[in-house]
Coordinates of C-alpha atoms in Angstrom, one line a residue:
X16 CA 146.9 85.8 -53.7
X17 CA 146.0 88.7 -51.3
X18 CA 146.2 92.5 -52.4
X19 CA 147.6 95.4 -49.9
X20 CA 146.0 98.1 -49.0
X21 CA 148.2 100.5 -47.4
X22 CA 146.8 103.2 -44.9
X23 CA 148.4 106.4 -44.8
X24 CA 147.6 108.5 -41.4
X25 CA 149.1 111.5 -40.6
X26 CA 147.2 111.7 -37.4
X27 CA 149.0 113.1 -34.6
X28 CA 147.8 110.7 -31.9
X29 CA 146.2 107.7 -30.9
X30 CA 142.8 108.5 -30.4
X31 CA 142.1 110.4 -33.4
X32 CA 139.6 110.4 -35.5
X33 CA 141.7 110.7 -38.3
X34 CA 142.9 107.0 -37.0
X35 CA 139.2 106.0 -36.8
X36 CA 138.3 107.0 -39.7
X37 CA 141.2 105.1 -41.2
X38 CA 140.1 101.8 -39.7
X39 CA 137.3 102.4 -40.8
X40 CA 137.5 102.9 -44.7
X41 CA 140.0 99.8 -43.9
X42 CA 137.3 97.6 -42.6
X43 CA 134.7 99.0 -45.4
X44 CA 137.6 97.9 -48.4
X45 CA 137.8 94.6 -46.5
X46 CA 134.1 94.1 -46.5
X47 CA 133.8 95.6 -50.3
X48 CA 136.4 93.1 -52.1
X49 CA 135.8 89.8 -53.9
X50 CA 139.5 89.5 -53.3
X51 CA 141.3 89.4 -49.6
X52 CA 142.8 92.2 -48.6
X53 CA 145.5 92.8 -46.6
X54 CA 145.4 95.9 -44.6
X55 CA 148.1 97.4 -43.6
X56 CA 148.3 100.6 -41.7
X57 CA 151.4 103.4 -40.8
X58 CA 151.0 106.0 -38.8
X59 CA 152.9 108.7 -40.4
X60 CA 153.5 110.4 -36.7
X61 CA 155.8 107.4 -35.7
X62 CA 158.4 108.6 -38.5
X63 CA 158.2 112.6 -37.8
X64 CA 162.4 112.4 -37.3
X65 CA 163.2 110.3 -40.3
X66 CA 160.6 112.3 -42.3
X67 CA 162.8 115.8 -40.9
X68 CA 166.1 113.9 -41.5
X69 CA 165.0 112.9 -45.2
X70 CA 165.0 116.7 -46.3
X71 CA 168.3 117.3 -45.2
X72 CA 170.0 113.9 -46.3
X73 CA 169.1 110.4 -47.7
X74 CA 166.1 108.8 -46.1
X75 CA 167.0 107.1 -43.1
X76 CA 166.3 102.6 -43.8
X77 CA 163.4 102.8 -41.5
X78 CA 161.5 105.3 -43.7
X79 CA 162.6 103.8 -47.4
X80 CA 160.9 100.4 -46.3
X81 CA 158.0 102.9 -45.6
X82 CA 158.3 103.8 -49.3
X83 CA 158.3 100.4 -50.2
X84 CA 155.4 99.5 -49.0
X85 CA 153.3 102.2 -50.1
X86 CA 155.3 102.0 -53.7
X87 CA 153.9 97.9 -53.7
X88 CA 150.4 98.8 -52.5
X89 CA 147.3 97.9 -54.4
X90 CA 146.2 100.6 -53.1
X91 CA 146.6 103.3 -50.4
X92 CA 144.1 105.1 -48.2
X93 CA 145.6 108.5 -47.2
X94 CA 144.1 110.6 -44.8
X95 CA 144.9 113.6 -42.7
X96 CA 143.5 116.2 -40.2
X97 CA 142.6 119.8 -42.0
X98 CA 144.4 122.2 -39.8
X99 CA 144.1 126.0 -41.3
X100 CA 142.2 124.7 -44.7
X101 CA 144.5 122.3 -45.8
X102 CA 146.1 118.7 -45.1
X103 CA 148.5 119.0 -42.1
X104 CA 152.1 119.7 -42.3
X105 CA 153.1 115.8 -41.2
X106 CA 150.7 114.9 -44.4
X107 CA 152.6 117.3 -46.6
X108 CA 156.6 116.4 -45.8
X109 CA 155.7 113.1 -46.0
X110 CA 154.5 113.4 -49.7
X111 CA 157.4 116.1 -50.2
X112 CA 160.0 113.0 -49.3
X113 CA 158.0 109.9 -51.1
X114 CA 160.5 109.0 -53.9
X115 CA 159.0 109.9 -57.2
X116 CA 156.4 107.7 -59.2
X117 CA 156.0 105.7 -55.8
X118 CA 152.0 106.3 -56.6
X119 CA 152.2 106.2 -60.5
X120 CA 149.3 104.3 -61.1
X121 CA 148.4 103.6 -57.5
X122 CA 144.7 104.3 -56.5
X123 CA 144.3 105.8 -53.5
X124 CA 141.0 107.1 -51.6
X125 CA 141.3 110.1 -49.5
X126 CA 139.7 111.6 -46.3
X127 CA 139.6 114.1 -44.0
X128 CA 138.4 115.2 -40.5
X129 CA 137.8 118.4 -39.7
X130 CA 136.2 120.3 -37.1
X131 CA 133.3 121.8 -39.4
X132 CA 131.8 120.6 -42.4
X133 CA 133.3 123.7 -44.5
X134 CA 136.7 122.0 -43.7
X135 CA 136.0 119.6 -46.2
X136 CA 136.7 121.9 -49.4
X137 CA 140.3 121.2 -48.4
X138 CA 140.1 117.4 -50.0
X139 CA 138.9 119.0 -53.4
X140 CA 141.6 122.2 -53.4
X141 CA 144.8 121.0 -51.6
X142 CA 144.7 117.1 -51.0
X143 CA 143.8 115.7 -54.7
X144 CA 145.8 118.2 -56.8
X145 CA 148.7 117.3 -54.6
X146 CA 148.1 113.6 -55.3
X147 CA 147.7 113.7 -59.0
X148 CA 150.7 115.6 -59.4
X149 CA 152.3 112.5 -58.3
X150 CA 150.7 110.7 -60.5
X151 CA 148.4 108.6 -58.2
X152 CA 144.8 107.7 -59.8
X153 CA 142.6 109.5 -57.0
X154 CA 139.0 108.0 -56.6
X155 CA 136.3 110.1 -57.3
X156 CA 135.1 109.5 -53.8
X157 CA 136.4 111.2 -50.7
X158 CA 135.2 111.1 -47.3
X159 CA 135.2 114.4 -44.5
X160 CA 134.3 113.8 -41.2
X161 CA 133.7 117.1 -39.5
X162 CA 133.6 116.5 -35.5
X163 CA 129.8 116.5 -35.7
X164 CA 129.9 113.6 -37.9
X165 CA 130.6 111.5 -35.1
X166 CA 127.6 111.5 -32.9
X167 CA 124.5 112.0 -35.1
X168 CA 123.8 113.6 -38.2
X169 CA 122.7 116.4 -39.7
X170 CA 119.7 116.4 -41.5
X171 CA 120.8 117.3 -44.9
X172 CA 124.2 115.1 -44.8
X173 CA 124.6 111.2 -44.8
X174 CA 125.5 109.4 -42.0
X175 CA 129.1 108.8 -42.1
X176 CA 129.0 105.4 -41.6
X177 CA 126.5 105.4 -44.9
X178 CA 129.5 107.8 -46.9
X179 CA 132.4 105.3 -45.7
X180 CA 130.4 102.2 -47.4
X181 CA 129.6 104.8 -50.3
X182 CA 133.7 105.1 -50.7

């Protein structure tokens, strides 16, 4: 019997690193089991209406079977770009709207990108605290990855590929 990993990306289009990194913690999970993993991803920016419409009124169907999921998962990856010091405002509704206890218990790994290094205070101050409220066991571990992060590295930080394995 496989377990699901469900990855949360409130990325805001197609080629972002925010995706990337996503696949990439995906791939790493994949690669780090004894057990198979199932891997499934949503892209948070492909419900932006229903999200909107859920704080008005019910969730529309096509966003409760989003819940579902991410209430059955194994485990969820959530990650978001750090506009303004903190998780972006797609991240945050969606989070406002998940039914509650839909992470009770849930593990979930968490990461960033950011466009400097000093972004990644954000993961510690805004993103975790948000995520234990709602009672979702948070890893230890999270990964940033400032812009910089994707060509090579500074000397004093590990490569990200190294910090993704890490996670």
């Amino acid at each position: 019997m496989s377990r699901r990993v469900v990855v949360l990306s409130a990325a805001l289009s197609e080629s972002s690193t925010t995706t990337m990194l996503g696949e990439r913690l995906a791939a790493a999970s994949v690669r780090a089991s004894s057990e198979e993993l199932e891997v499934v991803t949503i892209e948070l920016r492909d419900y932006f209406a229903e999200i909107a419409q859920a704080f008005g009124s019910f969730a529309p169907e096509r966003l409760r079977e989003v819940f579902e999921q991410v209430a059955a998962a194994d485990g969820v990856i959530a990650l978001t770009p750090i506009y303004n010091t903190s998780y972006s405002g797609l991240f945050k509704s969606f989070f406002d709207v998940l039914p509650e206890d839909s992470l009770r218990g849930t593990p979930v790994l968490i990461g960033a990108t950011g466009g400097t290094p000093r972004h990644s205070l954000a993961l510690d101050y805004a993103v975790r605290p948000m995520l234990s409220y709602l009672k979702a066991e948070v890893l230890t571990t999270t990964v940033f990855a400032a812009t910089e992060d994707w060509g090579t590295a500074a000397d004093d930080v590990r490569p990200l590929p190294e910090r993704i394995e890490l996670a």
